[in-house]
Amino acid sequence: MESLHWADQFAQNIIREKGKKKRYTIASGITPSGTVHIGNFREIITVELISRALKNAGKQVRFIYSWDDYDVFRKVPGNMPKKSMLKENLRKPIVDIPDPFETEKSYARHHEVDVETDVAKVGIFPEYIYQSNKYRKKDYNKEIDIALKNTKKIQDILNKYRKEPLNKDWLPLTGFCPECGKDEIKFFDYDNKDNVKMKCILCNKTIDVNIKTANFLKLPWRIDWPMRWNYEEVDFEPGGKDHSTTGGSFSTGKEIVELYGWMAPSYLMYNFISIKGTGGKIASSKGNVITLRDCLEVYDPEIVRYLFAGTRPSAEFAISFDLDVLKIYEDFDKCERIAFKKQEAKSDKEYRKQRRIYELSAVDKPAKNMPFQPSFRHLTTIIQIYDKNIKKILNYYKPKTKADIKRITSRTNCAINWLDKYAPEDIKFRLNEKISSNVKSSLKEKEKKALLILAAILKKKKFNEKDLFNEFYTISKNLNLEPKTFFKIAYKSLVNKEKGPKLAPFILEVGQEKVSKIFYQLKQ
Ligand SMILES: [Zn+2]
């Protein structure tokens, strides 16, 4: 039966376009010029999801990820420390910029390590290719030679989309001065064979360059990209909305790659990601850059995957950090229940769709049996009752398997981070050990009496949620107290606030005896 999932459909599209092959090469990449944000992550996970789809269709896959760390460092991002040091290093390749955080061997490596570490947590393991290595090892010198020999043709292709045509002496070549390491250089006097002259504007020096042996040359982006499609024999590579316009680097690349004797890869445009509900908390310290790491602080890895697997790449969507986090966990849990047929889907079509989204959300292999589902919403209350103590929280849930322990622990950590960083104030509370004297003195005699009656019956009888809820109304009615007032004074005594989690389940979770003891403090 044909899959309804976009990743499977696109995998079939690749097979159709590229013909039946044993192995397909699929690619993704980025310039590590600054913090790699969650929008950039969309590209990596899009390729990874298609990689899984191709494998499920019985194909071998080579998934390459290119770090374009031989690109020039053009601009110091707003969220970096040591700005003046970075500024002095502008116009050098990113791989040669010192790490302003001083933890890695270079600025490029710093961002690469961040991403390589985090994508592994969501089950993504591409083959990384470092472009600075490739160029400096002279792996591409033959390809640079081909570009130069096709200078006129490349000029014509690029000029089709330019307002101002390129200068007649323009060459498809760039690089870095071997003296000062920067790219403020000019190439001229190409002899149509192996030699060209290079002048560094900064050093004011001219040198003879042998195209076949120099290790400081590079192709400009619009030629570099299609050159690598040919070099790695790429069958599929997606591009962001910005690369996808007419005259953009994909459309010129499509023509340039033919000069190398290869065809442009199957292409997929992915849309932007927006961020919702960070409340400006991140904006001040990090230049409003949200990374995969930020998302993994509040979302389990499988839920991060679920967000992307469940949305077509062409659709724009928002990653939420506000109350919607609770709903996204609930949506995932529902998808999981449908996948295991513990909850009925609207139709067989819906079941198959949810089942496939669930499979693709798994970090490793999907679970064989339906995992335990600690509700994220409920966890936010439990965590606060047990003062963020993971031992007590595990003891509350009494998990039976290692997988259950892992899921509870992971969700607990996410919920703690969410409460600390993003949760609205009215969700947060802390259980009183002692009722404050302020609260005590603010209560009227009748109000104290109501809570003392509750204290007495909580000690005497074991309640369920519904009966306890009804009891609140009986007590209020007998004392001629507004139920609204009853709830308010109960919350004030328990959590020092006028509102809180739903009272009956909250009291049952804290424990009748413990709550009873707290209310008894009003006797005196
Ligand atoms: Zn120089």
Short mmCIF file of C-alpha atoms and ligand atoms in Angstrom, two decimals:
data_model
loop_
_atom_site.label_atom_id
_atom_site.label_comp_id
_atom_site.label_asym_id
_atom_site.label_seq_id
_atom_site.Cartn_x
_atom_site.Cartn_y
_atom_site.Cartn_z
CA MET A 1 0.00 0.00 0.00
CA GLU A 2 1.32 3.43 -0.91
CA SER A 3 2.47 5.51 2.04
CA LEU A 4 0.68 8.74 2.83
CA HIS A 5 3.72 10.25 4.49
CA TRP A 6 5.61 13.03 2.72
CA ALA A 7 9.04 11.44 3.37
CA ASP A 8 8.02 8.18 1.67
CA GLN A 9 6.39 10.06 -1.19
CA PHE A 10 9.50 12.16 -1.71
CA ALA A 11 11.76 9.08 -1.53
CA GLN A 12 9.70 7.57 -4.36
CA ASN A 13 10.08 10.83 -6.26
CA ILE A 14 13.88 10.60 -5.96
CA ILE A 15 13.82 7.00 -7.22
CA ARG A 16 11.63 8.07 -10.16
CA GLU A 17 13.80 11.07 -11.06
CA LYS A 18 17.20 9.43 -10.62
CA GLY A 19 16.26 5.98 -11.85
CA LYS A 20 16.63 2.71 -10.01
CA LYS A 21 19.98 2.62 -8.22
CA LYS A 22 21.40 0.47 -5.49
CA ARG A 23 22.62 3.44 -3.50
CA TYR A 24 21.44 7.05 -3.33
CA THR A 25 23.58 9.93 -2.09
CA ILE A 26 21.64 12.56 -0.25
CA ALA A 27 23.18 15.75 1.03
CA SER A 28 22.81 18.66 3.35
CA GLY A 29 25.21 21.32 4.55
CA ILE A 30 25.77 24.72 6.02
CA THR A 31 28.39 27.40 6.58
CA PRO A 32 29.23 27.42 10.31
CA SER A 33 29.40 31.23 10.32
CA GLY A 34 27.51 31.51 13.61
CA THR A 35 25.14 29.67 15.91
CA VAL A 36 23.31 27.02 13.89
CA HIS A 37 19.65 27.63 14.73
CA ILE A 38 16.55 25.45 14.68
CA GLY A 39 15.62 26.73 11.20
CA ASN A 40 18.90 25.29 9.88
CA PHE A 41 18.16 22.05 11.72
CA ARG A 42 15.05 21.65 9.58
CA GLU A 43 17.30 20.93 6.61
CA ILE A 44 19.28 18.23 8.41
CA ILE A 45 16.22 16.43 9.73
CA THR A 46 14.40 16.69 6.40
CA VAL A 47 17.27 14.82 4.75
CA GLU A 48 17.45 12.31 7.61
CA LEU A 49 13.72 11.54 7.37
CA ILE A 50 14.07 10.97 3.63
CA SER A 51 17.12 8.80 4.30
CA ARG A 52 14.97 6.58 6.54
CA ALA A 53 12.24 6.49 3.91
CA LEU A 54 14.73 5.38 1.22
CA LYS A 55 16.13 2.70 3.52
CA ASN A 56 12.62 1.48 4.30
CA ALA A 57 12.11 1.23 0.52
CA GLY A 58 15.06 -1.19 0.44
CA LYS A 59 17.70 1.25 -0.82
CA GLN A 60 21.20 1.94 0.43
CA VAL A 61 21.80 5.51 1.43
CA ARG A 62 24.86 7.69 1.81
CA PHE A 63 23.87 10.74 3.87
CA ILE A 64 26.56 13.43 3.68
CA TYR A 65 26.64 16.65 5.64
CA SER A 66 28.95 19.34 4.38
CA TRP A 67 30.52 21.85 6.75
CA ASP A 68 31.34 24.79 4.52
CA ASP A 69 34.08 25.95 6.87
CA TYR A 70 36.28 27.18 4.03
CA ASP A 71 33.77 29.97 3.36
CA VAL A 72 34.83 33.48 4.19
CA PHE A 73 33.93 34.98 7.57
CA ARG A 74 31.95 38.06 6.52
CA LYS A 75 30.16 39.33 9.57
CA VAL A 76 30.45 39.06 13.34
CA PRO A 77 27.11 37.75 14.69
CA GLY A 78 25.49 39.83 17.43
CA ASN A 79 25.46 36.99 19.96
CA MET A 80 29.23 36.28 20.00
CA PRO A 81 31.72 37.26 22.70
CA LYS A 82 35.12 38.82 21.90
CA LYS A 83 33.73 40.86 19.05
CA SER A 84 36.88 42.88 18.41
CA MET A 85 39.01 39.74 18.06
CA LEU A 86 36.46 38.34 15.62
CA LYS A 87 36.34 41.61 13.72
CA GLU A 88 40.11 41.56 13.19
CA ASN A 89 39.70 38.13 11.62
CA LEU A 90 37.02 39.03 9.11
CA ARG A 91 37.70 37.96 5.50
CA LYS A 92 39.58 34.82 6.58
CA PRO A 93 38.09 31.34 6.11
CA ILE A 94 35.90 30.40 9.07
CA VAL A 95 38.14 27.43 9.86
CA ASP A 96 40.98 29.88 10.66
CA ILE A 97 39.06 32.07 13.11
CA PRO A 98 39.98 31.44 16.77
CA ASP A 99 37.19 30.14 18.99
CA PRO A 100 35.96 33.09 21.08
CA PHE A 101 34.71 30.58 23.69
CA GLU A 102 38.17 28.97 23.78
CA THR A 103 36.84 25.42 23.99
CA GLU A 104 37.52 24.21 20.44
CA LYS A 105 40.39 24.61 18.00
CA SER A 106 38.47 27.14 15.88
CA TYR A 107 35.34 29.23 15.57
CA ALA A 108 34.05 26.86 12.89
CA ARG A 109 34.79 23.79 14.97
CA HIS A 110 32.95 25.28 17.95
CA HIS A 111 29.68 25.49 16.03
CA GLU A 112 30.28 22.17 14.32
CA VAL A 113 30.76 20.37 17.64
CA ASP A 114 27.56 21.90 19.03
CA VAL A 115 25.54 20.60 16.11
CA GLU A 116 27.24 17.22 15.81
CA THR A 117 26.61 16.61 19.53
CA ASP A 118 22.97 17.69 19.46
CA VAL A 119 21.81 16.01 16.25
CA ALA A 120 23.19 12.70 17.55
CA LYS A 121 20.74 13.06 20.46
CA VAL A 122 17.85 12.99 18.00
CA GLY A 123 19.27 10.01 16.13
CA ILE A 124 20.96 11.79 13.22
CA PHE A 125 24.37 10.46 12.14
CA PRO A 126 25.47 11.78 8.74
CA GLU A 127 28.93 11.46 7.21
CA TYR A 128 30.49 14.86 7.87
CA ILE A 129 32.65 16.44 5.17
CA TYR A 130 34.80 19.44 6.08
CA GLN A 131 35.25 21.64 3.03
CA SER A 132 38.43 23.27 4.38
CA ASN A 133 40.04 19.82 4.43
CA LYS A 134 38.89 19.03 0.93
CA TYR A 135 40.14 22.29 -0.57
CA ARG A 136 43.42 22.36 1.35
CA LYS A 137 44.16 18.75 0.48
CA LYS A 138 43.74 19.84 -3.16
CA ASP A 139 40.94 17.32 -3.71
CA TYR A 140 39.07 19.82 -5.88
CA ASN A 141 41.91 21.26 -7.99
CA LYS A 142 40.77 19.28 -11.02
CA GLU A 143 37.27 20.71 -10.57
CA ILE A 144 38.67 24.24 -10.20
CA ASP A 145 40.50 23.69 -13.48
CA ILE A 146 37.24 22.59 -15.17
CA ALA A 147 35.49 25.73 -13.91
CA LEU A 148 38.25 28.00 -15.26
CA LYS A 149 38.22 26.28 -18.65
CA ASN A 150 34.46 26.96 -18.75
CA THR A 151 34.73 30.59 -17.65
CA LYS A 152 32.78 31.97 -20.61
CA LYS A 153 29.93 29.46 -20.22
CA ILE A 154 29.68 30.11 -16.48
CA GLN A 155 29.63 33.88 -17.08
CA ASP A 156 26.77 33.44 -19.55
CA ILE A 157 24.74 31.32 -17.11
CA LEU A 158 25.22 33.77 -14.24
CA ASN A 159 24.60 36.83 -16.43
CA LYS A 160 21.15 35.53 -17.39
CA TYR A 161 19.99 36.39 -13.88
CA ARG A 162 22.10 39.47 -13.17
CA LYS A 163 21.06 43.09 -13.66
CA GLU A 164 24.67 44.13 -14.29
CA PRO A 165 26.67 41.58 -16.29
CA LEU A 166 29.94 40.32 -14.78
CA ASN A 167 33.15 42.03 -15.91
CA LYS A 168 34.68 40.41 -19.00
CA ASP A 169 37.81 39.52 -16.98
CA TRP A 170 35.81 37.87 -14.15
CA LEU A 171 37.05 34.39 -13.30
CA PRO A 172 35.17 31.63 -11.43
CA LEU A 173 37.84 31.57 -8.77
CA THR A 174 38.43 32.81 -5.26
CA GLY A 175 40.74 31.85 -2.42
CA PHE A 176 42.82 33.23 0.41
CA CYS A 177 46.14 35.09 0.34
CA PRO A 178 48.88 32.68 1.54
CA GLU A 179 50.55 35.61 3.38
CA CYS A 180 47.73 37.29 5.32
CA GLY A 181 45.07 34.58 5.05
CA LYS A 182 42.34 36.96 3.85
CA ASP A 183 40.29 36.98 0.69
CA GLU A 184 40.82 40.55 -0.48
CA ILE A 185 42.48 39.27 -3.60
CA LYS A 186 42.19 39.56 -7.36
CA PHE A 187 42.92 36.96 -10.02
CA PHE A 188 44.03 37.96 -13.52
CA ASP A 189 46.11 36.90 -16.55
CA TYR A 190 44.68 33.39 -16.70
CA ASP A 191 46.62 31.64 -19.45
CA ASN A 192 43.82 29.17 -20.27
CA LYS A 193 46.13 26.42 -19.07
CA ASP A 194 47.40 25.98 -15.52
CA ASN A 195 48.45 29.45 -14.51
CA VAL A 196 46.87 32.58 -13.17
CA LYS A 197 48.19 35.62 -11.28
CA MET A 198 46.91 36.65 -7.88
CA LYS A 199 47.24 40.02 -6.24
CA CYS A 200 46.53 40.59 -2.55
CA ILE A 201 45.16 44.07 -2.02
CA LEU A 202 46.12 44.07 1.66
CA CYS A 203 49.70 42.79 1.25
CA ASN A 204 50.10 44.59 -2.08
CA LYS A 205 51.85 41.56 -3.54
CA THR A 206 51.36 39.68 -6.77
CA ILE A 207 52.13 35.98 -7.02
CA ASP A 208 52.03 33.31 -9.75
CA VAL A 209 49.53 30.61 -8.97
CA ASN A 210 49.57 27.09 -10.38
CA ILE A 211 45.94 25.96 -10.49
CA LYS A 212 46.82 22.28 -10.25
CA THR A 213 49.03 22.56 -7.16
CA ALA A 214 47.92 25.60 -5.12
CA ASN A 215 46.24 24.79 -1.77
CA PHE A 216 44.61 28.16 -1.08
CA LEU A 217 42.10 28.31 -3.94
CA LYS A 218 38.35 27.96 -3.74
CA LEU A 219 35.35 28.15 -6.03
CA PRO A 220 32.72 30.86 -5.48
CA TRP A 221 29.50 29.52 -3.88
CA ARG A 222 27.43 29.41 -7.07
CA ILE A 223 30.03 27.14 -8.70
CA ASP A 224 31.17 25.40 -5.52
CA TRP A 225 27.70 23.93 -4.83
CA PRO A 226 27.11 22.29 -8.27
CA MET A 227 30.78 21.19 -8.41
CA ARG A 228 30.17 19.18 -5.24
CA TRP A 229 26.92 17.67 -6.55
CA ASN A 230 29.08 16.17 -9.28
CA TYR A 231 32.02 15.29 -7.02
CA GLU A 232 29.87 13.43 -4.47
CA GLU A 233 27.29 12.29 -7.07
CA VAL A 234 24.44 13.81 -5.10
CA ASP A 235 20.92 12.54 -5.89
CA PHE A 236 18.99 14.71 -3.46
CA GLU A 237 19.56 17.93 -1.56
CA PRO A 238 16.96 20.31 -0.15
CA GLY A 239 17.27 24.06 0.00
CA GLY A 240 15.84 26.84 2.12
CA LYS A 241 13.32 29.28 0.73
CA ASP A 242 16.11 31.82 0.15
CA HIS A 243 18.03 29.49 -2.21
CA SER A 244 14.92 28.43 -4.05
CA THR A 245 14.00 31.56 -6.01
CA THR A 246 14.37 31.93 -9.78
CA GLY A 247 17.95 32.98 -10.39
CA GLY A 248 18.88 31.70 -6.94
CA SER A 249 21.90 29.45 -6.44
CA PHE A 250 19.91 26.28 -7.15
CA SER A 251 18.69 27.46 -10.54
CA THR A 252 22.15 28.59 -11.72
CA GLY A 253 23.68 25.47 -10.14
CA LYS A 254 21.34 23.30 -12.17
CA GLU A 255 22.92 24.64 -15.37
CA ILE A 256 26.51 24.80 -14.12
CA VAL A 257 26.50 21.18 -12.92
CA GLU A 258 26.00 20.05 -16.53
CA LEU A 259 29.43 21.47 -17.39
CA TYR A 260 30.75 18.79 -15.03
CA GLY A 261 28.64 16.10 -16.67
CA TRP A 262 26.20 15.57 -13.80
CA MET A 263 22.55 16.39 -13.26
CA ALA A 264 21.12 18.58 -10.52
CA PRO A 265 19.84 16.58 -7.55
CA SER A 266 16.16 16.14 -6.79
CA TYR A 267 15.21 19.23 -4.91
CA LEU A 268 12.87 20.04 -2.08
CA MET A 269 12.22 23.49 -0.68
CA TYR A 270 11.82 23.69 3.08
CA ASN A 271 10.13 26.59 4.77
CA PHE A 272 11.00 28.73 7.77
CA ILE A 273 10.48 27.91 11.42
CA SER A 274 9.21 30.54 13.79
CA ILE A 275 9.44 30.57 17.55
CA LYS A 276 6.54 31.17 19.88
CA GLY A 277 6.40 31.91 23.57
CA THR A 278 9.97 32.50 24.67
CA GLY A 279 8.76 35.82 26.06
CA GLY A 280 11.94 37.65 25.16
CA LYS A 281 13.83 35.69 27.80
CA ILE A 282 16.26 34.34 25.25
CA ALA A 283 16.42 37.45 23.12
CA SER A 284 18.53 39.47 25.53
CA SER A 285 21.30 36.96 26.18
CA LYS A 286 21.58 35.09 22.92
CA GLY A 287 20.58 37.44 20.14
CA ASN A 288 17.24 35.66 19.73
CA VAL A 289 18.84 32.54 18.29
CA ILE A 290 16.96 29.36 19.21
CA THR A 291 18.97 26.20 18.73
CA LEU A 292 18.18 22.50 18.72
CA ARG A 293 19.70 22.46 22.22
CA ASP A 294 17.12 24.99 23.44
CA CYS A 295 14.35 22.81 22.02
CA LEU A 296 15.81 19.67 23.62
CA GLU A 297 15.65 21.39 26.99
CA VAL A 298 11.86 21.27 26.93
CA TYR A 299 11.08 18.62 24.32
CA ASP A 300 12.12 14.97 24.43
CA PRO A 301 14.21 14.00 21.37
CA GLU A 302 11.33 11.87 20.00
CA ILE A 303 9.02 14.87 20.28
CA VAL A 304 11.44 17.13 18.43
CA ARG A 305 11.46 14.53 15.65
CA TYR A 306 7.66 14.28 15.84
CA LEU A 307 7.30 18.03 15.22
CA PHE A 308 9.26 17.77 11.97
CA ALA A 309 8.06 14.34 10.85
CA GLY A 310 4.47 15.45 11.32
CA THR A 311 4.78 18.61 9.20
CA ARG A 312 5.40 18.82 5.44
CA PRO A 313 8.72 20.63 4.78
CA SER A 314 6.94 23.19 2.60
CA ALA A 315 4.76 24.33 5.51
CA GLU A 316 5.92 27.05 7.84
CA PHE A 317 5.34 26.27 11.51
CA ALA A 318 6.11 27.58 14.96
CA ILE A 319 7.95 25.81 17.75
CA SER A 320 6.27 26.79 20.99
CA PHE A 321 7.75 27.41 24.38
CA ASP A 322 4.55 28.63 26.04
CA LEU A 323 1.54 26.62 27.28
CA ASP A 324 1.34 24.93 23.85
CA VAL A 325 4.22 22.72 25.03
CA LEU A 326 1.65 20.83 27.12
CA LYS A 327 -0.57 20.33 24.09
CA ILE A 328 2.29 19.14 21.89
CA TYR A 329 3.14 16.43 24.44
CA GLU A 330 -0.55 15.46 24.49
CA ASP A 331 -0.65 15.32 20.69
CA PHE A 332 2.40 13.08 20.66
CA ASP A 333 0.92 10.78 23.30
CA LYS A 334 -2.27 10.51 21.24
CA CYS A 335 -0.24 9.69 18.12
CA GLU A 336 1.53 6.98 20.12
CA ARG A 337 -1.73 5.51 21.41
CA ILE A 338 -3.15 5.43 17.88
CA ALA A 339 0.07 3.81 16.60
CA PHE A 340 -0.35 1.02 19.18
CA LYS A 341 -4.12 0.81 18.58
CA LYS A 342 -4.81 1.78 22.18
CA GLN A 343 -6.93 4.61 20.88
CA GLU A 344 -9.10 4.37 17.81
CA ALA A 345 -8.21 6.51 14.82
CA LYS A 346 -10.93 8.28 12.82
CA SER A 347 -10.19 6.05 9.83
CA ASP A 348 -7.75 3.45 8.63
CA LYS A 349 -6.06 6.19 6.60
CA GLU A 350 -5.56 8.24 9.76
CA TYR A 351 -4.21 5.20 11.60
CA ARG A 352 -1.61 4.56 8.88
CA LYS A 353 -0.60 8.18 8.80
CA GLN A 354 -0.16 8.42 12.57
CA ARG A 355 1.63 5.08 12.70
CA ARG A 356 4.17 6.27 10.11
CA ILE A 357 4.70 9.63 11.85
CA TYR A 358 5.28 7.68 15.06
CA GLU A 359 7.83 5.36 13.44
CA LEU A 360 9.74 8.30 12.02
CA SER A 361 9.68 10.05 15.40
CA ALA A 362 11.63 7.26 17.07
CA VAL A 363 15.20 8.25 17.83
CA ASP A 364 16.33 4.69 17.31
CA LYS A 365 13.87 1.90 16.54
CA PRO A 366 10.20 2.36 17.50
CA ALA A 367 9.22 0.64 20.75
CA LYS A 368 7.68 -2.84 20.44
CA ASN A 369 5.13 -2.30 23.18
CA MET A 370 3.27 0.84 24.03
CA PRO A 371 5.50 2.84 26.42
CA PHE A 372 4.25 4.31 29.67
CA GLN A 373 2.92 7.86 29.14
CA PRO A 374 3.50 10.19 32.07
CA SER A 375 1.34 13.18 31.12
CA PHE A 376 3.51 16.26 30.80
CA ARG A 377 0.73 18.45 32.18
CA HIS A 378 0.39 16.26 35.25
CA LEU A 379 4.16 16.09 35.64
CA THR A 380 4.36 19.86 36.03
CA THR A 381 2.21 19.49 39.18
CA ILE A 382 3.94 16.37 40.51
CA ILE A 383 7.34 17.98 40.10
CA GLN A 384 6.31 20.95 42.18
CA ILE A 385 4.71 18.83 44.88
CA TYR A 386 7.90 16.78 45.18
CA ASP A 387 10.15 19.81 44.98
CA LYS A 388 11.87 18.64 41.76
CA ASN A 389 13.26 15.54 43.47
CA ILE A 390 13.61 12.88 40.76
CA LYS A 391 13.80 10.00 43.27
CA LYS A 392 10.48 10.95 44.81
CA ILE A 393 8.96 11.48 41.38
CA LEU A 394 10.05 8.02 40.22
CA ASN A 395 8.71 6.59 43.45
CA TYR A 396 5.37 8.25 42.71
CA TYR A 397 5.08 6.63 39.26
CA LYS A 398 6.62 3.28 40.25
CA PRO A 399 7.92 2.44 36.74
CA LYS A 400 8.37 -1.25 35.87
CA THR A 401 10.84 -1.20 32.98
CA LYS A 402 14.10 0.56 32.15
CA ALA A 403 12.38 2.25 29.21
CA ASP A 404 9.70 3.64 31.53
CA ILE A 405 12.33 4.96 33.94
CA LYS A 406 14.12 6.60 31.03
CA ARG A 407 10.98 8.25 29.72
CA ILE A 408 9.85 9.54 33.12
CA THR A 409 13.33 10.89 33.89
CA SER A 410 13.67 12.57 30.53
CA ARG A 411 10.20 14.14 30.63
CA THR A 412 10.77 15.23 34.22
CA ASN A 413 13.95 17.06 33.22
CA CYS A 414 12.13 18.73 30.33
CA ALA A 415 9.24 19.74 32.58
CA ILE A 416 11.64 21.19 35.18
CA ASN A 417 13.39 23.23 32.49
CA TRP A 418 10.06 24.39 31.14
CA LEU A 419 8.86 25.46 34.60
CA ASP A 420 12.14 27.26 35.29
CA LYS A 421 12.38 29.06 31.97
CA TYR A 422 9.06 29.44 30.19
CA ALA A 423 6.00 28.45 32.24
CA PRO A 424 3.52 31.22 33.04
CA GLU A 425 3.61 32.36 36.66
CA ASP A 426 0.12 31.07 37.52
CA ILE A 427 1.26 27.48 36.89
CA LYS A 428 4.11 27.72 39.34
CA PHE A 429 3.63 27.02 43.03
CA ARG A 430 5.41 25.74 46.06
CA LEU A 431 3.68 23.66 48.69
CA ASN A 432 3.67 25.36 52.10
CA GLU A 433 5.22 23.47 54.95
CA LYS A 434 3.89 26.18 57.22
CA ILE A 435 0.96 28.50 56.65
CA SER A 436 2.35 32.03 56.91
CA SER A 437 1.17 34.26 59.75
CA ASN A 438 -0.07 36.74 57.14
CA VAL A 439 -2.40 34.18 55.63
CA LYS A 440 -3.47 33.01 59.11
CA SER A 441 -4.41 36.48 60.25
CA SER A 442 -6.22 37.29 57.00
CA LEU A 443 -8.70 34.41 57.39
CA LYS A 444 -12.10 35.04 58.97
CA GLU A 445 -13.32 32.66 61.71
CA LYS A 446 -15.80 31.05 59.33
CA GLU A 447 -13.10 30.47 56.74
CA LYS A 448 -10.75 28.85 59.27
CA LYS A 449 -13.62 26.67 60.37
CA ALA A 450 -14.24 25.49 56.79
CA LEU A 451 -10.61 24.41 56.34
CA LEU A 452 -10.56 22.72 59.75
CA ILE A 453 -13.64 20.71 58.83
CA LEU A 454 -11.87 19.67 55.65
CA ALA A 455 -8.76 18.78 57.70
CA ALA A 456 -10.85 16.53 59.93
CA ILE A 457 -12.59 14.63 57.14
CA LEU A 458 -9.37 14.25 55.14
CA LYS A 459 -7.93 12.48 58.16
CA LYS A 460 -10.94 10.26 58.64
CA LYS A 461 -11.97 9.03 55.19
CA LYS A 462 -10.21 8.02 51.98
CA PHE A 463 -11.59 10.05 49.06
CA ASN A 464 -11.68 9.78 45.32
CA GLU A 465 -11.46 12.89 43.18
CA LYS A 466 -15.17 13.32 42.54
CA ASP A 467 -16.29 12.78 46.12
CA LEU A 468 -13.68 15.15 47.44
CA PHE A 469 -14.73 17.80 44.93
CA ASN A 470 -18.36 17.45 46.08
CA GLU A 471 -17.22 17.71 49.69
CA PHE A 472 -15.84 21.22 49.03
CA TYR A 473 -19.36 22.33 48.06
CA THR A 474 -21.02 20.62 51.01
CA ILE A 475 -18.65 22.32 53.45
CA SER A 476 -19.13 25.73 51.79
CA LYS A 477 -22.92 25.36 51.76
CA ASN A 478 -23.16 24.31 55.40
CA LEU A 479 -21.14 27.33 56.50
CA ASN A 480 -22.85 29.69 54.08
CA LEU A 481 -19.53 30.37 52.35
CA GLU A 482 -19.11 31.16 48.64
CA PRO A 483 -17.39 28.15 46.96
CA LYS A 484 -15.14 30.67 45.19
CA THR A 485 -13.95 31.90 48.59
CA PHE A 486 -13.45 28.35 49.79
CA PHE A 487 -11.09 27.57 46.89
CA LYS A 488 -9.24 30.84 47.37
CA ILE A 489 -8.49 30.25 51.06
CA ALA A 490 -7.53 26.65 50.43
CA TYR A 491 -4.97 27.71 47.82
CA LYS A 492 -3.67 30.51 50.04
CA SER A 493 -3.08 28.06 52.85
CA LEU A 494 -1.49 25.41 50.65
CA VAL A 495 0.54 27.38 48.11
CA ASN A 496 0.38 31.05 49.17
CA LYS A 497 -1.50 31.97 45.99
CA GLU A 498 -5.14 32.59 45.18
CA LYS A 499 -5.07 30.01 42.39
CA GLY A 500 -3.36 26.71 41.82
CA PRO A 501 -3.66 23.27 40.25
CA LYS A 502 -7.14 21.64 40.35
CA LEU A 503 -7.81 21.34 44.06
CA ALA A 504 -9.23 17.82 44.50
CA PRO A 505 -6.59 15.92 42.48
CA PHE A 506 -3.94 18.20 43.96
CA ILE A 507 -4.90 17.28 47.53
CA LEU A 508 -5.00 13.60 46.64
CA GLU A 509 -1.57 13.79 45.05
CA VAL A 510 0.00 15.64 47.96
CA GLY A 511 -1.65 13.11 50.27
CA GLN A 512 -4.74 13.57 52.45
CA GLU A 513 -2.78 13.23 55.65
CA LYS A 514 -0.19 15.81 54.72
CA VAL A 515 -2.82 18.34 53.62
CA SER A 516 -4.82 17.65 56.75
CA LYS A 517 -1.76 18.47 58.86
CA ILE A 518 -1.22 21.74 57.00
CA PHE A 519 -4.84 22.84 57.56
CA TYR A 520 -4.66 21.84 61.24
CA GLN A 521 -2.10 24.61 61.71
CA LEU A 522 -5.12 26.95 61.68
CA LYS A 523 -6.31 25.53 65.00
CA GLN A 524 -4.95 27.76 67.82
ZN ZN B 1 47.58 39.20 1.80
#
